[in-house]
Coordinates of C-alpha atoms in Angstrom, one line a residue:
X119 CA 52.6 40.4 23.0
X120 CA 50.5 42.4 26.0
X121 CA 52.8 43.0 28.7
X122 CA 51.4 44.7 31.8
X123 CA 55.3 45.1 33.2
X124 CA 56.0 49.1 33.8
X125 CA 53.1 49.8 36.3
X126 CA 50.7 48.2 38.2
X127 CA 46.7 48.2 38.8
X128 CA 46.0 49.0 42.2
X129 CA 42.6 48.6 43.1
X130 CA 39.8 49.4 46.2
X131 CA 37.0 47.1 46.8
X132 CA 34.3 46.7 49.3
X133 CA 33.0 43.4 50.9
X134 CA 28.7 43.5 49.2
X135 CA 26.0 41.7 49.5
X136 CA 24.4 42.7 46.6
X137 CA 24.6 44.3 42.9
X138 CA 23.5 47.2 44.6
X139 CA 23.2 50.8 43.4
X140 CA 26.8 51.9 43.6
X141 CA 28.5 53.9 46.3
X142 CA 29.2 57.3 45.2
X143 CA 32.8 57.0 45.3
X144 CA 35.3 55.0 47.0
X145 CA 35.3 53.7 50.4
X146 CA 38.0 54.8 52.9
X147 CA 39.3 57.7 49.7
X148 CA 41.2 60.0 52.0
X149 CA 41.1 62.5 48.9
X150 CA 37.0 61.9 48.8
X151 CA 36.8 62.6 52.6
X152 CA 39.2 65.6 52.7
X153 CA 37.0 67.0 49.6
X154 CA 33.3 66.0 51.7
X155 CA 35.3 68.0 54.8
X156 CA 36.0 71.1 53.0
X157 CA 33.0 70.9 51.4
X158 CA 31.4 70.6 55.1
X159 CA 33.6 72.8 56.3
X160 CA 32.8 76.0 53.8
X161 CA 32.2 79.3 55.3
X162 CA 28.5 80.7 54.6
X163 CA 28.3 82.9 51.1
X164 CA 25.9 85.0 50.2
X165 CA 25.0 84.7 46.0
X166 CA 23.9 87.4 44.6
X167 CA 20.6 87.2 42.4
X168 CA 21.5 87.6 38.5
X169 CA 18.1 86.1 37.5
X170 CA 19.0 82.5 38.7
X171 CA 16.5 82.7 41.3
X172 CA 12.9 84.4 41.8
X173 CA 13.0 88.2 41.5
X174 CA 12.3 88.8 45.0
X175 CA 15.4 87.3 46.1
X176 CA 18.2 89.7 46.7
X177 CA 20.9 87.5 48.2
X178 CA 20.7 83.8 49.0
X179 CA 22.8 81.2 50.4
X180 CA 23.0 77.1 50.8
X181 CA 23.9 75.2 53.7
X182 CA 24.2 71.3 54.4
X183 CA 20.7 71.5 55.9
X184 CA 19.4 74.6 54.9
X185 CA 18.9 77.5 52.1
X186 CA 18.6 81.4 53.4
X187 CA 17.4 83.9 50.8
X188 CA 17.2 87.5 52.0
X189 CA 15.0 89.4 50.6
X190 CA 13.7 93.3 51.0
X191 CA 11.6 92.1 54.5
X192 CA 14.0 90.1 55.7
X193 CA 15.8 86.4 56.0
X194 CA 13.9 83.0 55.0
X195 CA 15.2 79.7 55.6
X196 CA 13.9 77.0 54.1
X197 CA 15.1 73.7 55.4
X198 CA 16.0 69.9 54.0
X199 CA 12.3 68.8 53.3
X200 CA 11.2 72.5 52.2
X201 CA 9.6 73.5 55.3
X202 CA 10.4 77.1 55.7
X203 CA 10.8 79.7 58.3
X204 CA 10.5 83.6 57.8
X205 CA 12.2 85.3 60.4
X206 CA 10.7 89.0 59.6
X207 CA 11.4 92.7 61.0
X208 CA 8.2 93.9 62.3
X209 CA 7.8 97.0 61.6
X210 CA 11.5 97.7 60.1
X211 CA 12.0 100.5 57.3
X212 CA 10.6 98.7 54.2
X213 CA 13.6 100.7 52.2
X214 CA 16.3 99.5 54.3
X215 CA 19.9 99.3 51.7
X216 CA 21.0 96.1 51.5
X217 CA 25.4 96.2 51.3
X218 CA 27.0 92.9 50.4
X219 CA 30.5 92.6 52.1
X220 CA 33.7 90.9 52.3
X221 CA 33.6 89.5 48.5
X222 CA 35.0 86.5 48.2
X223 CA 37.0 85.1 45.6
X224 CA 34.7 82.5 44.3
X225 CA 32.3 82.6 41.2
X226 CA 29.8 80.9 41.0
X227 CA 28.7 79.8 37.2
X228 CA 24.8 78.0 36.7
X229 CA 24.3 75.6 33.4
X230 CA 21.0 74.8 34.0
X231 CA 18.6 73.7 31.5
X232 CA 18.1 75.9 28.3
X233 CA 20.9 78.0 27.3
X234 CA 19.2 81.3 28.1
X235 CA 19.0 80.2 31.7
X236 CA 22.7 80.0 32.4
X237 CA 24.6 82.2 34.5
X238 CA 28.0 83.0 34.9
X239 CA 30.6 84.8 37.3
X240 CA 28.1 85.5 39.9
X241 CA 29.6 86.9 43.1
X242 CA 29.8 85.8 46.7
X243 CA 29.9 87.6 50.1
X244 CA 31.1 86.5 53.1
X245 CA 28.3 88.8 55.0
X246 CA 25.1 91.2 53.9
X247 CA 24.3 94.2 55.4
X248 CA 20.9 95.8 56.9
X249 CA 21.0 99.6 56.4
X250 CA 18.9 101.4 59.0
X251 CA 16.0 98.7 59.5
X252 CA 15.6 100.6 62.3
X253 CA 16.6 104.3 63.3
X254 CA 20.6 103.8 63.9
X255 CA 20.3 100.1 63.9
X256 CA 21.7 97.7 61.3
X257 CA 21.3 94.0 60.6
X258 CA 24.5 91.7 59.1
X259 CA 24.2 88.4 58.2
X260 CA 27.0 86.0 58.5
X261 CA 27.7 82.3 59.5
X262 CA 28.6 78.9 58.0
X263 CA 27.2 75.7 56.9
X264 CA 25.9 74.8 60.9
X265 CA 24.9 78.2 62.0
X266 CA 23.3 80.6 60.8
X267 CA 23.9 84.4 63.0
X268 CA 22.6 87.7 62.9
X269 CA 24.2 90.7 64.5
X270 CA 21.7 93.6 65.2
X271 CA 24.7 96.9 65.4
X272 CA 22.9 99.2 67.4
X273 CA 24.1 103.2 67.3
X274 CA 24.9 105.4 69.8
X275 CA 21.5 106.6 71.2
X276 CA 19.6 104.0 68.6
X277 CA 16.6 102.3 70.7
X278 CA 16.7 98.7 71.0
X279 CA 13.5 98.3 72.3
X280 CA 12.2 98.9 68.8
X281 CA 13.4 95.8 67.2
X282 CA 10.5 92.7 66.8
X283 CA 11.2 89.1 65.7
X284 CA 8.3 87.5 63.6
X285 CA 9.0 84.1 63.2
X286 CA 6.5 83.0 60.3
X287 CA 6.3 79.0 59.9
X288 CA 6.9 78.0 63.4
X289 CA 4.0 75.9 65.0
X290 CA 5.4 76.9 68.4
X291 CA 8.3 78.7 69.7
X292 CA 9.4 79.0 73.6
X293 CA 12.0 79.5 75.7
X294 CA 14.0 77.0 76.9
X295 CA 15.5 77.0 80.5
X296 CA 18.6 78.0 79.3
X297 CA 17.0 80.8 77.7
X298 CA 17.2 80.0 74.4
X299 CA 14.6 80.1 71.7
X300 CA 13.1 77.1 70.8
X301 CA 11.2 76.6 67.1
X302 CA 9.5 72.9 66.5
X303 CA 7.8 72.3 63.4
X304 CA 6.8 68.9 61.4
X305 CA 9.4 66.6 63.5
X306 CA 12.0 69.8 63.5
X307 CA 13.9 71.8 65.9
X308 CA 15.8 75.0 65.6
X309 CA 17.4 76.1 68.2
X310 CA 18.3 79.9 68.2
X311 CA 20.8 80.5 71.3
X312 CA 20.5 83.1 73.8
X313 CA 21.7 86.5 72.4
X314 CA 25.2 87.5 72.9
X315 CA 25.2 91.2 74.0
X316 CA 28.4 93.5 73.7
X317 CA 30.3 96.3 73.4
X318 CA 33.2 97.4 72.4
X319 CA 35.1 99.9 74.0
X320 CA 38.3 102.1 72.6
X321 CA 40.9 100.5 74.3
X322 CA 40.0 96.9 72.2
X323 CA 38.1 95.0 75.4
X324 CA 35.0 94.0 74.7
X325 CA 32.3 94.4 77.8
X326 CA 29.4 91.6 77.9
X327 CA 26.1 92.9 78.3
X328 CA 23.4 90.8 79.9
X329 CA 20.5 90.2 77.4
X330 CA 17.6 87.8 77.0
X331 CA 14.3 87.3 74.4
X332 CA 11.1 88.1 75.6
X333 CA 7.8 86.3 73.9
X334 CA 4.9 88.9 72.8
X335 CA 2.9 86.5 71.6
X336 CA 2.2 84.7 68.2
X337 CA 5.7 83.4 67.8
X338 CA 6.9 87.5 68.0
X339 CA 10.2 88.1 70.2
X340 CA 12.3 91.2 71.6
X341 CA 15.1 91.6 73.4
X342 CA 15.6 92.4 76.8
X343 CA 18.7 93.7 78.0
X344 CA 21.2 94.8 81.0
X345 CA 22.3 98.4 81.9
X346 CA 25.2 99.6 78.8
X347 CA 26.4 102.8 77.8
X348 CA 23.9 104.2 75.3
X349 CA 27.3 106.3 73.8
X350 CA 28.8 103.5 72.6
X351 CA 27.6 100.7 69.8
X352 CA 25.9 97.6 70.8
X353 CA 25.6 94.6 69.2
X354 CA 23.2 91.6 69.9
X355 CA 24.2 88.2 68.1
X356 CA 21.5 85.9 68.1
X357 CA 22.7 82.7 66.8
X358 CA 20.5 79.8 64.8
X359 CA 21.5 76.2 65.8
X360 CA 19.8 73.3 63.1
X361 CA 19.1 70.2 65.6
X362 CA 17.2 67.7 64.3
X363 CA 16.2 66.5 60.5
X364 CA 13.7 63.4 60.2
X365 CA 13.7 61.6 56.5
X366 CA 16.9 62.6 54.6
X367 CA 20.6 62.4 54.6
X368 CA 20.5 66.5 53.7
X369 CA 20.5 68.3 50.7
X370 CA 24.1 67.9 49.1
X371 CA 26.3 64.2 48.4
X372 CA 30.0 64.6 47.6
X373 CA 30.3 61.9 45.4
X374 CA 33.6 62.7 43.3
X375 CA 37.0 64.4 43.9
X376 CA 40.4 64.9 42.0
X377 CA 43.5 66.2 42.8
X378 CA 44.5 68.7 39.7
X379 CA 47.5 70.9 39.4
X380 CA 48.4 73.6 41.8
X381 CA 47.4 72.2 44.6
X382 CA 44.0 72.6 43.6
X383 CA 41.1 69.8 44.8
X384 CA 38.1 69.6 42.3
X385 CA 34.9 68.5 43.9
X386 CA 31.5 66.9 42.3
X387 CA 28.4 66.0 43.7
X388 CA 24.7 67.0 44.0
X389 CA 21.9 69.2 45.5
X390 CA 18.5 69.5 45.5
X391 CA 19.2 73.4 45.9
X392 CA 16.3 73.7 48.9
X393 CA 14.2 75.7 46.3
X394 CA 15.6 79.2 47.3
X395 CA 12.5 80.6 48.0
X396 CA 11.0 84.3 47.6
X397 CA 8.4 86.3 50.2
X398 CA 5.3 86.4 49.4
X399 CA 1.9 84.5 48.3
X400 CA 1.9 82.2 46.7
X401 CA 5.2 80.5 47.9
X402 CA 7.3 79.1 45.3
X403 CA 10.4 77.4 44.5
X404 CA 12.8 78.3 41.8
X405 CA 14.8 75.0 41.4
X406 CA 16.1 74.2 38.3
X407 CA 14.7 70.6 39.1
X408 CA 15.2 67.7 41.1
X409 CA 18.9 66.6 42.0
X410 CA 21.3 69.1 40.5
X411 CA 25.3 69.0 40.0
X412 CA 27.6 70.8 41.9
X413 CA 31.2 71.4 40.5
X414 CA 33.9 72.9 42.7
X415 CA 37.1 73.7 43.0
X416 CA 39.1 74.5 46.7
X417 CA 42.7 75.9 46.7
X418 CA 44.5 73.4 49.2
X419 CA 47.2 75.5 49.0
X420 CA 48.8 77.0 52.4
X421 CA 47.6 80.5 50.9
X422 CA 44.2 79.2 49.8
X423 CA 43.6 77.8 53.5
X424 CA 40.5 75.3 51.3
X425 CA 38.7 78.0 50.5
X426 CA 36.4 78.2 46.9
X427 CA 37.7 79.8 43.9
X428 CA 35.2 78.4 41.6
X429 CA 31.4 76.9 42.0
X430 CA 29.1 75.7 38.8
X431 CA 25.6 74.2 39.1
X432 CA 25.0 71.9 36.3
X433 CA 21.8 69.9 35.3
X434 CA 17.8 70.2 34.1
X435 CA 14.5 69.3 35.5
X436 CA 15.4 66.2 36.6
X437 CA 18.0 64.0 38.6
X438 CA 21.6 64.4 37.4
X439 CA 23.9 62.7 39.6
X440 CA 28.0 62.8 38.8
X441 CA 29.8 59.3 39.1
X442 CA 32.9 60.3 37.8
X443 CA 35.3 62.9 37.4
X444 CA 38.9 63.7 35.6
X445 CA 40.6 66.5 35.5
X446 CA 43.7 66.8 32.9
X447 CA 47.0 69.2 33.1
X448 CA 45.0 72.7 32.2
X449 CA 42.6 72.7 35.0
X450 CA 39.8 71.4 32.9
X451 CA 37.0 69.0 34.4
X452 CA 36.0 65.9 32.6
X453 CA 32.1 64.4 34.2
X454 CA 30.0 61.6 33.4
X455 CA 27.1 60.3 35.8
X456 CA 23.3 60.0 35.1
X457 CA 20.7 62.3 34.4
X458 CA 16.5 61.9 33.5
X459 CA 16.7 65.5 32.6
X460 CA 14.9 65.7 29.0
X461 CA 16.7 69.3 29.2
X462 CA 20.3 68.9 30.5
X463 CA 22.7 71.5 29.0
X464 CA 24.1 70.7 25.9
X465 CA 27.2 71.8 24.4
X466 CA 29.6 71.2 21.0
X467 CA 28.8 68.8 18.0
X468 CA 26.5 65.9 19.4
X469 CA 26.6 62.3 18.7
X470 CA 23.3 62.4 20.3
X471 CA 21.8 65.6 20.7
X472 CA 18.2 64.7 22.4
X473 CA 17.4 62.6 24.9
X474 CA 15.4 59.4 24.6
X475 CA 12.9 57.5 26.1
X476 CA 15.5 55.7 28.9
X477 CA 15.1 56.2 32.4
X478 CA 18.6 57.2 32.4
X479 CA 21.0 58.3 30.4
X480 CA 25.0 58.6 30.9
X481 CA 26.1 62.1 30.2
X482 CA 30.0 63.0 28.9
X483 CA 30.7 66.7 30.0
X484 CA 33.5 69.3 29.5
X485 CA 34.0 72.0 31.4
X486 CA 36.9 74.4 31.8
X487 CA 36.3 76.5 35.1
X488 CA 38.3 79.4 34.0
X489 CA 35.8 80.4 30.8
X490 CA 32.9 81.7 32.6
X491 CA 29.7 80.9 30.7
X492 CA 31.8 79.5 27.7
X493 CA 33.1 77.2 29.8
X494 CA 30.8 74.7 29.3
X495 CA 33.3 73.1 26.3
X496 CA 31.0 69.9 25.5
X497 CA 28.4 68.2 26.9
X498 CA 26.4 65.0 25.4
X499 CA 24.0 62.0 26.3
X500 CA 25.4 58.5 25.8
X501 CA 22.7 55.9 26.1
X502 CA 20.1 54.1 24.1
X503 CA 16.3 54.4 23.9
X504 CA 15.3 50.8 26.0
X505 CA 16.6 50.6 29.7
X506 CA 18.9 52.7 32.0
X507 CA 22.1 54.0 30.8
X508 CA 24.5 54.9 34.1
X509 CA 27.9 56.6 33.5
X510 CA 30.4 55.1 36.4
X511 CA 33.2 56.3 35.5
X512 CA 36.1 58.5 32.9
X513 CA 39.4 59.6 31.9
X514 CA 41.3 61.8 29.7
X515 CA 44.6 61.1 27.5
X516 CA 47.3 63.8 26.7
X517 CA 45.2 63.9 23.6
X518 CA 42.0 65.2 24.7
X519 CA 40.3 61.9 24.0
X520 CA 37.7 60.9 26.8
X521 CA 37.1 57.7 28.1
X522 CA 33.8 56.7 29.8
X523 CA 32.9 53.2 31.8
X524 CA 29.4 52.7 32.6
X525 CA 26.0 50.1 33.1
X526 CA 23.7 50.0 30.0
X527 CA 20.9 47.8 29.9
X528 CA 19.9 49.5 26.4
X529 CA 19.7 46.5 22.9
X530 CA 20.2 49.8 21.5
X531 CA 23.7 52.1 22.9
X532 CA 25.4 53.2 19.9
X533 CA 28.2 51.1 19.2
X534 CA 30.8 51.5 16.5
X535 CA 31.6 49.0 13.9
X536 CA 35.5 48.3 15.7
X537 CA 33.4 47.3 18.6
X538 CA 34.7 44.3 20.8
X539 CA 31.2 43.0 21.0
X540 CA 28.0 45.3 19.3
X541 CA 25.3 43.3 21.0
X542 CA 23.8 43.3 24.7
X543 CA 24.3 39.7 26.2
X544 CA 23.1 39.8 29.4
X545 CA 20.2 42.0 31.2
X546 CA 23.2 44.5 31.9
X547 CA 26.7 44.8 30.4
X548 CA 29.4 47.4 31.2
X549 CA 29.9 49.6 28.0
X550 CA 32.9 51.4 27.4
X551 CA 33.4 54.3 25.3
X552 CA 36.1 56.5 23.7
X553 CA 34.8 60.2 22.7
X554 CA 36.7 62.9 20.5
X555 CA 34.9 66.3 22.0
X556 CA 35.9 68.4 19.1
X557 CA 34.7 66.3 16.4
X558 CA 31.6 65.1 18.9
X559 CA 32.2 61.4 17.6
X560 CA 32.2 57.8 19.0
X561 CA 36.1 56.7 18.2
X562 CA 35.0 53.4 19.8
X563 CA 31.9 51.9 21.8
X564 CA 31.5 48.5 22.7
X565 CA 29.1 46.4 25.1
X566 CA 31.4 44.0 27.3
X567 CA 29.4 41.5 29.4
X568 CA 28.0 37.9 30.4
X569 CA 24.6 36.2 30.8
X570 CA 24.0 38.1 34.0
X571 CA 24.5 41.5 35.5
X572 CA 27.2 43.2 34.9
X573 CA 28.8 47.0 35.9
X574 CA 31.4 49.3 34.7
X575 CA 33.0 51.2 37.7
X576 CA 36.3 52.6 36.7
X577 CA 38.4 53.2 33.9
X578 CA 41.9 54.3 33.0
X579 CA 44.2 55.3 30.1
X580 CA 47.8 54.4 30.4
X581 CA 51.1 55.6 28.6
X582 CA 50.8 52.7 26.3
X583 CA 47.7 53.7 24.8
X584 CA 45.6 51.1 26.1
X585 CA 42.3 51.2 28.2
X586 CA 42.5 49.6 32.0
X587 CA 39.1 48.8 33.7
X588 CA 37.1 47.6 36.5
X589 CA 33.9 46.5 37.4
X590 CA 31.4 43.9 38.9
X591 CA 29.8 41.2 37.6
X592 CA 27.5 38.4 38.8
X593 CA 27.9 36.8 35.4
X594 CA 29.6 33.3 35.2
X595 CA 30.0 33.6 31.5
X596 CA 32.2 36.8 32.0
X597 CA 34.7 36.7 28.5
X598 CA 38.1 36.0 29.5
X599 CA 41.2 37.3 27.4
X600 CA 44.7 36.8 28.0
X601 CA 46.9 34.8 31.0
X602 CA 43.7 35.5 33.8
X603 CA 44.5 35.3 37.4
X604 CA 40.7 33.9 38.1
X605 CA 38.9 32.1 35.4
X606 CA 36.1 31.6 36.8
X607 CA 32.7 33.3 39.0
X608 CA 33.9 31.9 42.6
X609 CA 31.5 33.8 44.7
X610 CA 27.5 35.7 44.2
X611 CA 30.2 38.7 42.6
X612 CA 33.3 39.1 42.0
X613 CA 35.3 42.0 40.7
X614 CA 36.5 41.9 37.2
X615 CA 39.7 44.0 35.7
X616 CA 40.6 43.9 31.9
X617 CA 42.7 46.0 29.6
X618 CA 41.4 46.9 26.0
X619 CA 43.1 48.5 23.2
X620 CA 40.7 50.1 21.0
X621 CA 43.4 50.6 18.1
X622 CA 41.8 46.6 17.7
X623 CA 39.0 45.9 15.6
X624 CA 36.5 43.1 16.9
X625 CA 37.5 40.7 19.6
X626 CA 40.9 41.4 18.9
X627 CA 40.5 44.8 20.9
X628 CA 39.9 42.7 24.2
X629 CA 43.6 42.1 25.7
X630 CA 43.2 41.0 29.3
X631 CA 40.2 40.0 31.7
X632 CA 40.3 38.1 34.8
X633 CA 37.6 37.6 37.6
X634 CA 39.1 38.3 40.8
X635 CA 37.0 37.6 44.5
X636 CA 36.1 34.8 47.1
X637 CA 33.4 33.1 48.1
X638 CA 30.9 35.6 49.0
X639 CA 30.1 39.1 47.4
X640 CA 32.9 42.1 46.5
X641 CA 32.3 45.6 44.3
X642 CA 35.4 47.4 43.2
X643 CA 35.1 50.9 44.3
X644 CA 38.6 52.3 42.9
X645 CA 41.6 51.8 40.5
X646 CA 44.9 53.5 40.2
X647 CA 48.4 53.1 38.4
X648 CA 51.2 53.2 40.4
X649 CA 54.5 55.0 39.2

């Protein structure tokens, strides 16, 4: 007999009024929100350019609203809908060294597209140095995900007089009565504050220096500055606000976490990557496509204080969107989501080794952070040729065996011959499928689902061996197995749990489903054991 008796199903779900596109994780996850506030929270760093960006591109880094790439004439930021900004050193020292500092701990690893595109290991800095743009004056940048600053260190003796702003991009810049400096373009602001002005003396004070910009004309700015001893440094910090954005929620989505071992948190989600762009005509991006994944892992550890110790970028030339993430005892990541990229990364034997004519496809991925460019373990499609194919959700046993819950709308997902049911019923079912990486087979795939629309959200494996679910249906001919709380559709949708065992052949693998909502609309957004 099925006994559901050592644990229990706990389960998050949201009041809907529709069969909506899902939410990208669970509403009211305090492990989603502290994983979208470090990722918010992440100090600016400074990649390095190993070929995954255009040549001209020394250094380059991504914010919530904006991408920076420094190049040999100086800094570019480009913003949410691509409109771009140079902020040039007129007549600086075109040979000027550029010194990375502060390395940081995190790696960053790229799997996009073909193989000979990938990246791995690349470094981060906290800041990048300026050598002598000037005589005896040096430019570091520095900042974080809101603000972007600047420091001109100015030598004993060095001129300051000399240094020009040339704000490319701007359709008008002034001053505002605070004396900042205003830049409006296309519906945006940028606000770049007053410049801070100081030096510091021997005994560890610090003296403020009054300063100010002054316009030359054609969106070209100096500085302007108080009485300071020209035998000591100076340094003027000019700081760049981001105000306003019309048209998009920004360029990155948390839209998975999991707590691993060691106090470690493992983050997914996607970018658009702002298109990192290089100086020069014509202007061009160098994304790998549209919507991009973004793996990371932050060490919530008192020691690790949140920071990064690991960052991937996974995807192709189109959308690919991470729904679901595992992580088991080792450290490794186990992804599933959607993707229209005819070119995602592929790795180990496939199943299903090119992509078909869907919209969609599911995707089951891999990937152990601690293995540099071979540690993209196995990735793979999972869909069928007619329809989309969305992967919602996935676990992993002690085994290595993966588990993936999604939407197909496909007459044609592969399904194995132990499946529970191996047609497509309604215009939607849930599929759910069980995947041995190493061998790159289906163990089991089946189609569960009614006359209606129907969606696979979450999935778990539990001690026992069997497979525990969760989704939403609007189908009133949902099959029902075992001793169900709710037999029957009482609202527009209802959640639906179940438990398979896919040890079964047939219908037999089907132990337990049960409809489980009121009179109005609900979509499960989370499932859990407890001890």
């Amino acid at each position: 007999m099925f006994r559901l008796s050592r644990f229990a199903l706990v389960l998050a779900s949201a009041l809907a009024a529709s069969a909506a596109v899902p939410a990208p994780g669970p509403e009211g996850d305090p492990v989603l929100a502290r994983g979208r506030t470090a990722w918010a929270r992440m100090p600016l760093r400074f990649e390095a350019n190993r070929g995954q960006w255009n040549s001209a591109v020394r250094f380059a880094a991504r914010a919530g609203s904006y991408t920076l790439a420094l190049t040999d004439r100086g800094a570019s930021v480009v913003f949410a809908d691509s409109h771009r900004v140079d902020i040039l050193l007129e007549n600086a020292r075109g040979a000027a060294e550029i010194q990375p500092l502060d390395p940081l701990r995190l790696r960053t690893d790229y799997y996009l597209g073909a193989r000979d595109r990938w990246r791995a290991a690349v470094p981060s800095y906290a800041r990048i140095r300026y050598r002598s743009v000037y005589p005896g004056i040096d430019v570091v940048y520095y900042g974080n995900r809101d603000h972007l600053e600047y420091d001109f260190v100015i030598q004993p003796g060095a001129d300051p007089s000399a240094i020009r702003l040339d704000f490319r991009g701007a359709a008008h810049l002034s001053l505002t009565p605070e004396g900042d400096l205003l830049l409006e373009k296309a519906g945006q602001r940028v606000l770049q504050k007053k410049p801070r002005v100081y030096q510091d003396a021997a005994t560890g004070t610090r003296r403020e220096i009054s300063g100010r910009y002054r316009l030359l004309g054609r969106n070209r700015v100096a500085f302007e500055l108080g009485n300071y001893d020209r035998r000591r440094a100076l340094t003027i910090d000019p700081t760049i606000t981001y105000l306003t954005y019309l048209g998009s929620t920004g360029t990155d989505q948390v839209t998975a976490v999991k707590m691993g071992p060691n106090g470690l948190l493992y983050v997914a989600g996607f970018t658009d990557q702002s298109g990192l762009p290089y100086m020069g005509t014509p202007y061009s991006m160098a994304s790998a496509g549209g919507l991009d994944m973004f793996l990371a892992v932050l060490d919530t550890t008192p020691a690790g204080g949140n920071n990064p110790i690991y960052l991937s970028y996974l995807g192709g030339s189109g959308d690919d969107i991470p729904l679901g993430l595992d992580v088991d005892a080792n450290g490794v990541m186990y992804l599933t989501g959607t993707t229209t990229s005819s070119d995602f990364p592929l790795a180990g034997n496939q199943f299903e080794n090119n992509v078909v004519s869907s919209a969609t496809q599911a995707f089951v991925v891999q990937l152990d952070p601690n293995q540099g460019t071979s540690g993209l373990l196995y990735s793979a499609y999972l869909g069928g040729s007619t329809g989309e194919n969305d992967g919602r959700g996935i676990a992993v046993d002690s085994n290595g065996l993966i588990y993936v819950i999604g939407q197909t709308a496909s007459t044609d997902f592969p399904i194995t011959s132990n499946a529970y049911a191996p047609v497509l019923w309604g215009p939607a079912d849930i599929f759910i499928a069980q995947v041995d990486p190493v061998a790159g087979t289906l163990l089991y795939s089946t189609y569960i689902g009614g006359e209606d629309i129907d969606d696979g959200r979450n999935i778990l494996v539990g001690p026992n061996g069997l497979i525990y679910f969760s989704g939403s249906t609007l189908s009133k001919q949902f099959p029902l197995a075992g001793p169900s709380y709710s037999g029957n559709l009482k609202g527009i949708e209802n959640l639906l749990i179940g438990v398979l065992d896919p040890t079964q052949p047939g219908p037999n693998s089907l132990l337990y489903t049960t409809y489980l909502g009121g009179s109005a609309a609900e979509e499960v957004r989370g499932m859990a054991f407890d001890n």
